[in-house]
Short mmCIF file of C-alpha atoms in Angstrom, two decimals:
data_model
loop_
_atom_site.label_atom_id
_atom_site.label_comp_id
_atom_site.label_asym_id
_atom_site.label_seq_id
_atom_site.Cartn_x
_atom_site.Cartn_y
_atom_site.Cartn_z
CA MET A 748 -6.12 11.98 -13.17
CA ALA A 749 -9.08 13.87 -14.56
CA TYR A 750 -12.30 11.95 -14.94
CA THR A 751 -15.68 12.85 -16.40
CA VAL A 752 -19.09 11.24 -16.34
CA THR A 753 -20.01 8.84 -19.10
CA PRO A 754 -23.68 7.99 -19.53
CA SER A 755 -24.60 5.01 -17.37
CA PRO A 756 -27.13 2.27 -18.95
CA ALA A 757 -6.48 10.51 16.24
CA GLY A 758 -3.43 11.35 17.62
CA PRO A 759 -0.11 9.69 16.71
CA VAL A 760 -0.19 7.09 14.00
CA GLY A 761 0.18 3.45 15.03
CA SER A 762 1.66 0.80 12.80
CA GLN A 763 2.95 1.92 9.41
CA TYR A 764 1.06 -0.29 6.98
CA CYS A 765 3.13 0.25 3.88
CA VAL A 766 6.80 -0.20 4.63
CA CYS A 767 8.74 -2.25 2.13
CA LYS A 768 11.97 -2.10 0.19
CA VAL A 769 12.20 -0.78 -3.35
CA GLU A 770 15.10 -1.55 -5.68
CA LEU A 771 16.08 1.28 -8.06
CA SER A 772 18.03 0.47 -11.24
CA ILE A 773 19.93 3.35 -12.87
CA CYS A 774 20.99 3.91 -16.49
CA GLY A 775 22.52 7.00 -18.08
CA GLN A 776 22.29 8.12 -21.70
CA ASN A 777 24.43 10.61 -23.67
CA LEU A 778 26.34 11.78 -20.60
CA LEU A 779 28.71 14.73 -20.83
CA ASP A 780 32.25 13.78 -21.87
CA ARG A 781 34.60 15.36 -19.31
CA ASP A 782 37.75 13.41 -20.22
CA VAL A 783 40.16 14.73 -22.86
CA THR A 784 41.73 11.52 -24.10
CA SER A 785 38.83 9.12 -23.44
CA LYS A 786 35.15 9.07 -22.44
CA SER A 787 33.84 9.84 -18.98
CA ASP A 788 34.00 7.22 -16.21
CA PRO A 789 30.58 7.85 -14.58
CA PHE A 790 29.17 6.76 -11.24
CA CYS A 791 25.83 7.69 -9.67
CA VAL A 792 25.24 8.93 -6.11
CA LEU A 793 21.84 8.73 -4.41
CA PHE A 794 20.83 11.39 -1.87
CA MET A 795 17.68 11.64 0.26
CA GLU A 796 16.37 14.85 1.79
CA VAL A 797 16.38 14.58 5.61
CA ASN A 798 15.27 17.62 7.64
CA GLY A 799 15.89 19.93 4.68
CA LYS A 800 19.41 18.62 3.93
CA TRP A 801 20.61 16.17 1.27
CA VAL A 802 22.12 13.06 2.86
CA GLU A 803 24.07 10.54 0.76
CA LEU A 804 22.56 7.03 0.87
CA ASP A 805 24.66 5.04 -1.59
CA ARG A 806 26.80 5.01 -4.77
CA THR A 807 26.97 2.77 -7.81
CA GLU A 808 30.14 1.31 -9.22
CA THR A 809 32.12 3.31 -11.80
CA ALA A 810 31.42 2.51 -15.47
CA VAL A 811 34.78 2.91 -17.21
CA ASN A 812 34.93 4.88 -20.47
CA ASN A 813 31.15 4.85 -20.98
CA LEU A 814 28.69 7.66 -21.79
CA ASN A 815 25.68 5.30 -21.73
CA PRO A 816 26.17 3.30 -18.52
CA ALA A 817 23.78 0.69 -17.11
CA PHE A 818 24.90 0.35 -13.50
CA ALA A 819 24.94 -3.15 -12.00
CA LYS A 820 24.77 -1.85 -8.43
CA LYS A 821 21.15 -1.22 -7.38
CA PHE A 822 19.92 1.30 -4.84
CA ILE A 823 17.64 -0.17 -2.15
CA VAL A 824 15.35 2.28 -0.37
CA ASP A 825 12.67 1.84 2.31
CA TYR A 826 9.33 2.97 0.87
CA HIS A 827 6.77 4.81 3.04
CA PHE A 828 3.57 5.75 1.20
CA GLU A 829 2.50 8.33 3.77
CA GLU A 830 5.74 10.36 3.53
CA VAL A 831 7.16 12.65 0.84
CA GLN A 832 10.53 11.01 0.18
CA LYS A 833 12.66 13.40 -1.89
CA LEU A 834 15.53 11.78 -3.78
CA LYS A 835 18.40 13.22 -5.83
CA PHE A 836 20.45 11.23 -8.34
CA ALA A 837 23.77 12.90 -9.14
CA LEU A 838 26.25 11.61 -11.73
CA PHE A 839 29.99 12.25 -11.58
CA ASP A 840 33.00 11.42 -13.76
CA GLN A 841 35.56 9.64 -11.57
CA ASP A 842 38.92 11.34 -11.87
CA LYS A 843 40.71 10.27 -8.72
CA SER A 844 40.36 7.50 -6.14
CA SER A 845 39.03 10.05 -3.63
CA THR A 846 35.64 9.53 -1.97
CA GLN A 847 35.12 13.32 -1.83
CA LEU A 848 32.61 14.28 -4.53
CA TYR A 849 34.21 17.71 -5.19
CA GLU A 850 37.29 15.83 -6.48
CA HIS A 851 35.22 14.47 -9.41
CA ASP A 852 33.67 16.24 -12.43
CA PHE A 853 29.90 16.80 -12.13
CA LEU A 854 27.86 15.30 -15.01
CA GLY A 855 24.36 16.38 -13.96
CA GLU A 856 21.58 15.52 -11.52
CA PHE A 857 17.87 14.82 -11.27
CA SER A 858 15.54 15.19 -8.26
CA CYS A 859 12.06 13.76 -7.64
CA THR A 860 10.06 11.92 -5.02
CA LEU A 861 10.15 8.15 -4.59
CA GLY A 862 6.36 8.26 -5.09
CA THR A 863 6.87 9.69 -8.59
CA ILE A 864 9.16 6.79 -9.53
CA VAL A 865 7.01 3.95 -8.16
CA SER A 866 3.79 5.40 -9.64
CA SER A 867 5.42 5.34 -13.11
CA LYS A 868 7.54 2.20 -12.51
CA LYS A 869 10.13 3.58 -14.93
CA ILE A 870 11.02 7.19 -15.76
CA THR A 871 13.53 8.86 -18.10
CA ARG A 872 14.40 12.48 -17.37
CA THR A 873 16.85 15.19 -18.44
CA LEU A 874 19.94 15.65 -16.26
CA LEU A 875 20.44 19.22 -15.03
CA LEU A 876 23.54 21.19 -14.11
CA GLY A 877 23.82 23.27 -10.95
CA ASN A 878 22.42 26.33 -12.77
CA GLY A 879 19.25 24.43 -13.71
CA LYS A 880 20.20 24.12 -17.39
CA PRO A 881 20.34 20.74 -19.20
CA ALA A 882 23.61 18.81 -18.92
CA GLY A 883 24.04 18.59 -22.69
CA LYS A 884 21.89 15.74 -24.00
CA GLY A 885 22.39 13.75 -20.80
CA MET A 886 19.44 11.67 -19.57
CA ILE A 887 18.85 9.35 -16.64
CA THR A 888 16.49 6.36 -16.52
CA ILE A 889 15.32 5.04 -13.14
CA ALA A 890 13.31 1.80 -12.83
CA ALA A 891 11.63 0.63 -9.62
CA GLN A 892 10.91 -2.88 -8.42
CA GLU A 893 9.51 -4.03 -5.10
CA LEU A 894 11.93 -6.27 -3.21
CA SER A 895 9.66 -8.89 -1.75
CA ASP A 896 8.49 -12.37 -2.52
CA ASN A 897 4.72 -12.00 -2.23
CA ARG A 898 3.92 -15.63 -3.06
CA VAL A 899 1.82 -17.67 -0.64
CA ILE A 900 1.24 -21.42 -0.63
CA THR A 901 -2.12 -22.99 0.25
CA LEU A 902 -2.03 -26.66 1.21
CA SER A 903 -4.90 -29.08 1.77
CA MET A 904 -3.68 -32.15 3.66
CA ALA A 905 -5.15 -35.46 4.86
CA GLY A 906 -3.91 -38.78 6.31
CA ARG A 907 -4.78 -42.44 5.80
CA LYS A 908 -4.17 -45.46 8.06
CA LEU A 909 -1.90 -43.61 10.48
CA ASP A 910 -0.41 -45.62 13.35
CA LYS A 911 -2.67 -46.02 16.38
CA LYS A 912 -0.96 -44.46 19.42
CA ASP A 913 -3.68 -44.29 22.07
CA LEU A 914 -4.29 -47.38 24.23
CA PHE A 915 -8.06 -47.01 24.42
CA GLY A 916 -8.81 -45.25 21.17
CA LYS A 917 -7.43 -43.99 17.91
CA SER A 918 -4.78 -41.26 17.46
CA ASP A 919 -5.32 -37.48 17.62
CA PRO A 920 -3.02 -36.53 14.74
CA PHE A 921 -1.55 -33.16 13.74
CA LEU A 922 1.22 -32.14 11.33
CA GLU A 923 4.25 -29.91 11.75
CA PHE A 924 6.19 -28.35 8.84
CA HIS A 925 9.89 -27.55 9.32
CA LYS A 926 12.58 -25.93 7.18
CA PRO A 927 16.38 -25.97 7.66
CA GLY A 928 17.56 -22.99 9.74
CA ASP A 929 20.86 -21.11 9.28
CA ASP A 930 22.32 -23.16 12.13
CA GLY A 931 21.57 -26.41 10.30
CA LYS A 932 18.76 -27.34 12.69
CA TRP A 933 15.15 -27.83 11.65
CA MET A 934 12.95 -24.79 12.33
CA LEU A 935 9.18 -25.04 12.88
CA VAL A 936 7.19 -23.10 10.28
CA HIS A 937 3.59 -24.27 10.70
CA ARG A 938 1.49 -26.57 12.87
CA THR A 939 -1.95 -27.80 11.80
CA GLU A 940 -4.91 -28.20 14.12
CA VAL A 941 -5.44 -31.51 15.96
CA ILE A 942 -8.06 -33.90 14.55
CA LYS A 943 -9.45 -36.02 17.38
CA TYR A 944 -10.02 -39.81 17.43
CA THR A 945 -9.09 -40.78 13.88
CA LEU A 946 -6.44 -42.57 11.84
CA ASP A 947 -7.76 -40.92 8.65
CA PRO A 948 -7.62 -37.18 9.42
CA VAL A 949 -8.57 -34.38 7.03
CA TRP A 950 -6.98 -31.11 8.07
CA LYS A 951 -8.32 -27.66 7.18
CA PRO A 952 -6.54 -25.99 4.24
CA PHE A 953 -3.95 -23.46 5.42
CA THR A 954 -1.96 -20.67 3.80
CA VAL A 955 1.59 -19.55 4.67
CA PRO A 956 4.04 -17.22 2.89
CA LEU A 957 6.33 -19.18 0.58
CA VAL A 958 9.29 -17.36 2.13
CA SER A 959 8.30 -18.75 5.55
CA LEU A 960 7.97 -22.34 4.33
CA CYS A 961 11.07 -22.67 2.12
CA ASP A 962 12.74 -19.21 1.89
CA GLY A 963 11.14 -18.91 -1.54
CA ASP A 964 13.25 -21.82 -2.86
CA MET A 965 10.89 -24.39 -4.38
CA GLU A 966 13.62 -27.08 -4.43
CA LYS A 967 14.69 -26.67 -0.78
CA LEU A 968 14.00 -29.73 1.39
CA ILE A 969 11.30 -29.35 4.02
CA LYS A 970 10.36 -31.86 6.70
CA VAL A 971 6.78 -32.83 7.57
CA VAL A 972 6.28 -34.58 10.93
CA CYS A 973 3.09 -36.28 12.15
CA TYR A 974 2.34 -36.51 15.87
CA ASP A 975 -0.41 -37.91 18.08
CA TYR A 976 -1.54 -35.12 20.40
CA ASP A 977 -1.33 -35.57 24.18
CA SER A 978 -2.76 -32.95 26.52
CA ASP A 979 0.33 -33.12 28.74
CA GLY A 980 2.50 -31.92 25.84
CA GLY A 981 4.29 -35.27 25.45
CA HIS A 982 3.08 -35.81 21.91
CA ASP A 983 3.78 -39.23 20.42
CA PHE A 984 5.80 -39.37 17.22
CA ILE A 985 3.93 -41.16 14.38
CA GLY A 986 6.25 -40.57 11.44
CA GLU A 987 7.87 -38.09 9.07
CA PHE A 988 9.08 -37.50 5.54
CA GLN A 989 11.14 -34.93 3.64
CA THR A 990 9.99 -33.30 0.44
CA SER A 991 10.09 -29.98 -1.41
CA VAL A 992 7.50 -27.43 -2.48
CA ALA A 993 8.19 -28.36 -6.10
CA ARG A 994 7.18 -31.96 -5.25
CA LEU A 995 4.09 -30.82 -3.28
CA CYS A 996 3.01 -28.82 -6.33
CA GLU A 997 2.55 -32.07 -8.24
CA ALA A 998 -0.70 -32.50 -6.29
CA GLN A 999 -3.80 -31.50 -8.22
CA ASP A 1000 -7.46 -31.53 -7.18
CA ALA A 1001 -8.09 -34.53 -9.46
CA SER A 1002 -4.89 -36.42 -8.60
CA PRO A 1003 -3.68 -36.01 -4.99
CA LEU A 1004 -0.06 -36.70 -4.05
CA GLU A 1005 0.54 -39.52 -1.55
CA LEU A 1006 3.66 -39.57 0.63
CA GLU A 1007 4.70 -42.33 3.04
CA CYS A 1008 4.95 -41.33 6.69
CA ILE A 1009 8.04 -43.13 8.07
CA ASN A 1010 9.08 -43.87 11.66
CA PRO A 1011 12.86 -44.52 11.36
CA LYS A 1012 13.05 -46.52 14.63
CA LYS A 1013 10.28 -48.89 13.53
CA GLN A 1014 11.88 -49.12 10.09
CA LYS A 1015 15.14 -50.35 11.63
CA LYS A 1016 13.49 -52.84 14.01
CA LYS A 1017 10.88 -54.44 11.73
CA LYS A 1018 11.90 -56.21 8.54
CA ASN A 1019 8.43 -56.10 7.00
CA TYR A 1020 7.79 -52.44 8.00
CA LYS A 1021 6.17 -50.46 5.18
CA ASN A 1022 5.15 -47.16 6.73
CA SER A 1023 3.24 -45.56 9.58
CA GLY A 1024 0.51 -44.32 7.32
CA ILE A 1025 0.09 -42.16 4.26
CA ILE A 1026 0.02 -38.34 4.21
CA ILE A 1027 -2.09 -37.08 1.30
CA VAL A 1028 -1.53 -33.69 -0.33
CA LYS A 1029 -5.03 -33.09 -1.68
CA SER A 1030 -4.10 -29.80 -3.33
CA CYS A 1031 -1.22 -27.33 -3.40
CA LYS A 1032 -1.66 -23.85 -4.87
CA ILE A 1033 0.84 -21.01 -5.06
CA THR A 1034 -0.61 -17.55 -5.52
CA ARG A 1035 0.55 -13.97 -4.99
CA ASP A 1036 -0.46 -11.97 -1.93
CA PHE A 1037 -0.32 -8.55 -3.58
CA SER A 1038 0.81 -5.48 -1.64
CA PHE A 1039 -0.19 -1.84 -2.05
CA LEU A 1040 3.05 -1.22 -3.92
CA ASP A 1041 2.27 -4.10 -6.32
CA TYR A 1042 -0.94 -2.28 -7.29
CA ILE A 1043 0.84 1.08 -7.68
CA LEU A 1044 3.70 -0.42 -9.73
CA GLY A 1045 1.01 -2.20 -11.76
CA GLY A 1046 -0.36 1.18 -12.84
CA CYS A 1047 -3.20 1.83 -10.38
CA GLN A 1048 -4.02 5.55 -10.22
CA LEU A 1049 -5.19 7.25 -7.02
CA MET A 1050 -8.00 9.67 -7.95
CA PHE A 1051 -8.11 12.56 -5.48
CA THR A 1052 -11.12 14.84 -4.79
CA VAL A 1053 -11.39 17.56 -2.12
CA GLY A 1054 -14.65 18.58 -0.40
CA ILE A 1055 -14.57 21.86 1.58
CA ASP A 1056 -17.05 22.99 4.24
CA PHE A 1057 -18.29 26.57 3.62
CA THR A 1058 -21.01 26.63 6.30
CA ALA A 1059 -21.65 29.74 8.42
CA SER A 1060 -20.25 28.15 11.60
CA ASN A 1061 -16.77 28.66 10.11
CA GLY A 1062 -17.12 32.43 10.65
CA ASN A 1063 -16.63 35.38 8.30
CA PRO A 1064 -13.46 34.69 6.24
CA GLN A 1065 -12.55 38.39 6.45
CA GLU A 1066 -12.13 38.14 10.23
CA PRO A 1067 -9.09 36.54 11.94
CA SER A 1068 -11.38 34.42 14.15
CA SER A 1069 -12.74 32.57 11.08
CA LEU A 1070 -11.42 29.10 10.23
CA HIS A 1071 -11.35 30.26 6.58
CA TYR A 1072 -9.32 33.41 7.36
CA ILE A 1073 -6.06 33.26 5.41
CA ASN A 1074 -3.36 34.56 7.76
CA PRO A 1075 -0.38 36.74 6.75
CA LEU A 1076 1.63 33.57 6.10
CA GLY A 1077 -0.96 32.66 3.43
CA THR A 1078 -2.45 29.66 5.21
CA ASN A 1079 -5.18 28.35 7.53
CA GLU A 1080 -6.22 24.90 8.80
CA TYR A 1081 -8.17 24.13 5.60
CA LEU A 1082 -5.14 24.90 3.43
CA SER A 1083 -2.79 22.99 5.76
CA ALA A 1084 -4.97 19.88 5.44
CA ILE A 1085 -5.15 20.20 1.63
CA TRP A 1086 -1.35 20.50 1.39
CA ALA A 1087 -0.63 17.66 3.85
CA VAL A 1088 -2.75 15.10 1.99
CA GLY A 1089 -2.47 16.47 -1.55
CA GLN A 1090 1.31 16.61 -1.76
CA ILE A 1091 1.47 12.85 -1.12
CA ILE A 1092 -1.50 11.76 -3.27
CA GLN A 1093 -0.52 13.86 -6.32
CA ASP A 1094 2.50 11.63 -7.02
CA TYR A 1095 0.12 8.73 -7.75
CA ASP A 1096 -2.02 10.52 -10.35
CA SER A 1097 -0.54 10.87 -13.83
CA ASP A 1098 -2.20 14.10 -14.97
CA LYS A 1099 -2.59 15.69 -11.51
CA MET A 1100 -6.02 17.16 -12.30
CA PHE A 1101 -8.13 17.13 -9.14
CA PRO A 1102 -11.83 18.03 -8.71
CA ALA A 1103 -12.32 20.47 -5.81
CA LEU A 1104 -15.87 20.80 -4.48
CA GLY A 1105 -17.56 22.95 -1.83
CA PHE A 1106 -20.70 22.51 0.24
CA GLY A 1107 -22.92 24.56 2.57
CA ALA A 1108 -22.68 27.93 0.78
CA GLN A 1109 -25.01 30.24 -1.16
CA LEU A 1110 -23.77 30.81 -4.70
CA PRO A 1111 -24.19 33.76 -7.05
CA PRO A 1112 -26.15 34.92 -8.93
CA ASP A 1113 -29.37 33.63 -7.29
CA TRP A 1114 -27.77 32.80 -3.88
CA LYS A 1115 -29.24 29.32 -3.65
CA VAL A 1116 -27.60 26.93 -1.19
CA SER A 1117 -25.42 24.23 -2.77
CA HIS A 1118 -23.98 21.11 -1.17
CA GLU A 1119 -21.96 20.08 -4.20
CA PHE A 1120 -20.38 22.90 -6.24
CA ALA A 1121 -17.10 23.33 -8.12
CA ILE A 1122 -14.99 25.89 -6.25
CA ASN A 1123 -13.67 27.13 -9.61
CA PHE A 1124 -17.35 27.80 -10.55
CA ASN A 1125 -17.02 25.56 -13.61
CA PRO A 1126 -19.36 22.59 -12.99
CA ARG A 1127 -18.45 20.95 -16.31
CA ASN A 1128 -14.75 21.09 -15.51
CA PRO A 1129 -14.21 21.20 -11.73
CA PHE A 1130 -10.59 20.11 -12.09
CA CYS A 1131 -7.68 22.03 -10.57
CA SER A 1132 -4.11 21.56 -11.74
CA GLY A 1133 -2.18 20.01 -8.88
CA VAL A 1134 -2.45 20.94 -5.22
CA GLU A 1135 -1.43 24.51 -6.14
CA GLY A 1136 -4.48 24.72 -8.41
CA ILE A 1137 -6.79 23.65 -5.54
CA VAL A 1138 -5.25 26.27 -3.25
CA GLN A 1139 -5.64 29.03 -5.88
CA ALA A 1140 -9.27 28.09 -6.62
CA TYR A 1141 -10.05 28.00 -2.88
CA SER A 1142 -8.57 31.45 -2.23
CA ALA A 1143 -10.28 32.91 -5.33
CA CYS A 1144 -13.75 31.60 -4.45
CA LEU A 1145 -13.91 32.87 -0.83
CA PRO A 1146 -14.96 36.49 -1.64
CA HIS A 1147 -17.70 35.33 -4.07
CA ILE A 1148 -19.77 32.98 -1.89
CA ARG A 1149 -21.92 33.38 1.23
CA PHE A 1150 -21.33 30.91 4.04
CA TYR A 1151 -24.62 29.27 5.00
CA GLY A 1152 -25.66 25.69 5.89
CA PRO A 1153 -26.54 23.01 6.79
CA THR A 1154 -23.49 20.69 6.92
CA ASN A 1155 -24.48 17.93 4.48
CA PHE A 1156 -21.81 15.35 3.59
CA SER A 1157 -23.86 12.83 1.57
CA PRO A 1158 -24.08 14.82 -1.73
CA ILE A 1159 -20.28 15.00 -2.10
CA ILE A 1160 -19.78 11.37 -1.00
CA ASN A 1161 -22.39 10.25 -3.56
CA HIS A 1162 -20.76 12.49 -6.21
CA VAL A 1163 -17.39 10.68 -5.92
CA ALA A 1164 -19.13 7.31 -5.51
CA ARG A 1165 -20.70 7.71 -8.96
CA PHE A 1166 -17.24 7.83 -10.54
CA ALA A 1167 -15.96 4.99 -8.34
CA ALA A 1168 -18.96 2.88 -9.44
CA GLN A 1169 -17.99 3.43 -13.09
CA ALA A 1170 -14.44 2.26 -12.32
CA THR A 1171 -15.83 -1.10 -11.15
CA GLN A 1172 -16.96 -1.82 -14.73
CA GLN A 1173 -13.32 -1.86 -15.93
CA GLU A 1174 -12.58 -5.14 -14.13
CA THR A 1175 -8.96 -4.15 -13.51
CA ALA A 1176 -7.18 -2.63 -10.52
CA SER A 1177 -6.68 0.62 -12.40
CA GLN A 1178 -8.36 3.32 -10.29
CA TYR A 1179 -9.00 3.97 -6.60
CA PHE A 1180 -10.83 7.12 -5.42
CA ILE A 1181 -9.94 9.20 -2.38
CA LEU A 1182 -12.27 11.90 -1.05
CA LEU A 1183 -10.80 14.38 1.44
CA ILE A 1184 -13.55 16.22 3.35
CA ILE A 1185 -12.44 19.16 5.53
CA THR A 1186 -15.11 20.35 7.94
CA ASP A 1187 -15.58 22.41 11.10
CA GLY A 1188 -18.30 20.50 12.84
CA VAL A 1189 -21.42 18.49 13.28
CA ILE A 1190 -22.96 16.64 10.31
CA SER A 1191 -26.58 17.66 9.62
CA ASP A 1192 -27.50 14.71 7.37
CA MET A 1193 -26.06 11.91 9.52
CA ASP A 1194 -28.52 9.21 8.36
CA GLU A 1195 -27.92 9.99 4.67
CA THR A 1196 -24.15 10.19 5.26
CA ARG A 1197 -24.07 6.81 7.04
CA HIS A 1198 -26.03 5.30 4.15
CA ALA A 1199 -23.69 6.90 1.58
CA VAL A 1200 -20.59 5.56 3.40
CA VAL A 1201 -22.04 2.03 3.64
CA GLN A 1202 -22.79 2.05 -0.11
CA ALA A 1203 -19.33 3.51 -0.90
CA SER A 1204 -17.67 0.72 1.12
CA LYS A 1205 -18.50 -1.63 -1.79
CA LEU A 1206 -16.57 0.62 -4.23
CA PRO A 1207 -12.88 1.42 -4.89
CA MET A 1208 -13.09 4.45 -2.61
CA SER A 1209 -11.84 5.80 0.73
CA ILE A 1210 -12.93 8.89 2.66
CA ILE A 1211 -10.58 11.01 4.77
CA ILE A 1212 -12.22 13.54 7.10
CA VAL A 1213 -10.12 16.27 8.71
CA GLY A 1214 -11.94 18.19 11.45
CA VAL A 1215 -10.75 21.80 11.84
CA GLY A 1216 -11.49 24.12 14.76
CA ASN A 1217 -12.49 23.04 18.26
CA ALA A 1218 -15.98 21.58 17.75
CA ASP A 1219 -17.24 18.28 19.14
CA PHE A 1220 -16.29 15.64 16.56
CA ALA A 1221 -17.96 12.62 18.20
CA ALA A 1222 -20.07 11.99 15.06
CA MET A 1223 -16.92 11.83 12.91
CA GLU A 1224 -15.40 9.21 15.23
CA PHE A 1225 -18.63 7.25 14.78
CA LEU A 1226 -18.15 7.19 10.97
CA ASP A 1227 -14.55 5.99 11.35
CA GLY A 1228 -15.26 2.29 11.88
CA ASP A 1229 -12.03 1.45 13.72
CA SER A 1230 -13.84 0.32 16.87
CA ARG A 1231 -17.20 -0.89 15.48
CA VAL A 1232 -18.79 -1.74 12.14
CA LEU A 1233 -20.74 1.16 10.65
CA HIS A 1234 -24.42 0.51 9.87
CA SER A 1235 -26.74 2.34 7.50
CA TYR A 1236 -30.13 3.53 8.78
CA THR A 1237 -31.56 0.50 6.92
CA GLY A 1238 -29.42 -1.80 9.11
CA GLU A 1239 -27.00 -2.69 6.30
CA GLU A 1240 -23.39 -3.14 7.43
CA ALA A 1241 -20.38 -1.50 5.77
CA VAL A 1242 -18.41 -4.14 3.83
CA ARG A 1243 -15.16 -2.58 5.09
CA ASP A 1244 -13.94 0.46 7.02
CA ILE A 1245 -13.27 3.23 4.47
CA VAL A 1246 -13.38 6.35 6.69
CA GLN A 1247 -10.34 7.79 8.44
CA PHE A 1248 -11.08 10.76 10.75
CA VAL A 1249 -8.39 13.02 12.19
CA PRO A 1250 -8.93 16.21 14.27
CA PHE A 1251 -6.53 18.90 13.06
CA ARG A 1252 -6.17 20.32 16.58
CA ASN A 1253 -4.06 17.28 17.55
CA PHE A 1254 -1.48 18.34 14.97
CA ARG A 1255 -1.22 22.12 15.41
CA ASN A 1256 2.15 22.07 17.13
CA VAL A 1257 3.88 19.19 15.39
CA PRO A 1258 5.73 18.98 12.03
CA LYS A 1259 3.30 19.11 9.09
CA GLU A 1260 4.47 15.65 7.94
CA THR A 1261 2.89 14.14 11.08
CA LEU A 1262 -0.63 15.04 9.90
CA ALA A 1263 -0.05 13.33 6.54
CA LYS A 1264 1.18 10.17 8.26
CA ALA A 1265 -1.88 9.99 10.53
CA VAL A 1266 -4.37 10.76 7.76
CA LEU A 1267 -2.91 8.35 5.21
CA ALA A 1268 -1.83 5.51 7.52
CA GLU A 1269 -4.82 3.26 6.75
CA LEU A 1270 -5.10 4.04 3.02
CA PRO A 1271 -2.67 1.40 1.61
CA GLN A 1272 -4.46 -1.30 3.61
CA GLN A 1273 -7.87 -0.09 2.36
CA VAL A 1274 -6.71 -0.15 -1.29
CA VAL A 1275 -5.35 -3.71 -0.98
CA GLN A 1276 -8.42 -4.88 0.95
CA TYR A 1277 -10.77 -3.66 -1.79
CA PHE A 1278 -8.90 -5.18 -4.74
CA LYS A 1279 -8.37 -8.49 -2.92
CA HIS A 1280 -12.04 -8.64 -2.00
CA GLN A 1281 -12.87 -8.17 -5.69
CA ASN A 1282 -10.19 -10.73 -6.66
CA LEU A 1283 -8.44 -8.19 -8.89
CA PRO A 1284 -4.67 -8.59 -9.39
CA PRO A 1285 -2.46 -5.61 -10.34
CA ILE A 1286 -2.77 -4.72 -14.04
CA ASN A 1287 0.71 -5.94 -15.01
CA SER A 1288 1.15 -8.72 -12.45
CA GLU A 1289 3.23 -11.80 -13.20
CA PRO A 1290 1.80 -15.28 -12.54
CA ALA A 1291 2.95 -16.90 -9.29
#
């Protein structure tokens, strides 16, 4: 998405952070009528591109005699942010009972990436025939929804007058929460800490996923058991009760819920037995633990900017030894990095207009060094149309600039940070900024860069650095705070780790998708971390 200033008063990727299931609902409108005596009987087939080939994933039911079907069967797809997942939706008119698609009349198809669908939440597009022409007035509507219960429950519990179990002192009580398992037996979900030497314990508040506690069913019975802790593991049973989350939710800060803790054996033996103490639910809150996909489906746009290193250490771009030399295949390591990251990010930006900036070069006509210039030479409008536009502007600018130095990162980081700072005034999770810096070597303004990164860590912003060539990238590893917290030269700590560094040389002989996975692996987590830290829900989120 384009944005303009308004005046202001290494190696293989580890865990995949953003893997979840997305449900796709399909509707057709004004489909072609292929039947002579009645209307078409359409069904939809979903394909995914795997290693360059279309592989069928699933089919809907057949909608009999209907040119405007709303299919009940949903497609469920695993979503991976850091991959380009190409999908094709093909509609057919069922003519026979055969499962072979060539036996049925083709009604049109539509192809796009899963990223395109989730970034829009709902899209309606023209169906195309095999020759690329519209299939009459036929349209397809695809709506996406994340398949996960992201609710969490936070409970604050206490006890009063619990049974004394220790001979020479009071009890050391703790609670266990159980839910019914599929086998009918009680399954442990959560255990509180032990509170020593008391019959009136106050446990620390704790948070668990609602799915873990009651499978997301507020009315399902759960069992709470109170024990007296013994160091030998032979904990003494104090009492228990059964309840439901719906009942626990009756507890409010002003009016706690009190539940009797019962020991069934004592209850049978003693006629005047009341209870073995009271368990108090001081408060019970259900909230949503939003995921990256929640923010994207809520309308958050990823704002992408590229910063390119044009310092003299890259070599003369006319010579094959230069890192900026464009080979006969029309590429180099700079272009490979732009494509790898850009082709994923562009799906999450509605107008696909990306600022592309250069640094470390002398510019015409006066040949002054610039560390922050538009590579299309239009400072008022540095935007390029899509990744293709960045590539064209990059290739066009190479003959017109002189590579120079030094390698200063801070001006470009501060440039993007100014826009990210403006986004914080909107008080919604609507924009997150991503700066891709591609460089060949050692940073000259390390102190200023560290300071810029620490300041940017407070903003909706992440920085991806791809190191090209064979230089020593130790300083880049230092900025990537995976192993230690980054400090500014003033001693200020980064609020969070926002830098991901990847050396391109580790990915020269692997599929190009591998670079994108490594570079973007941490981004979903960084987006969620920022918005949670600011207590910002997705724009269109539902209450818990």
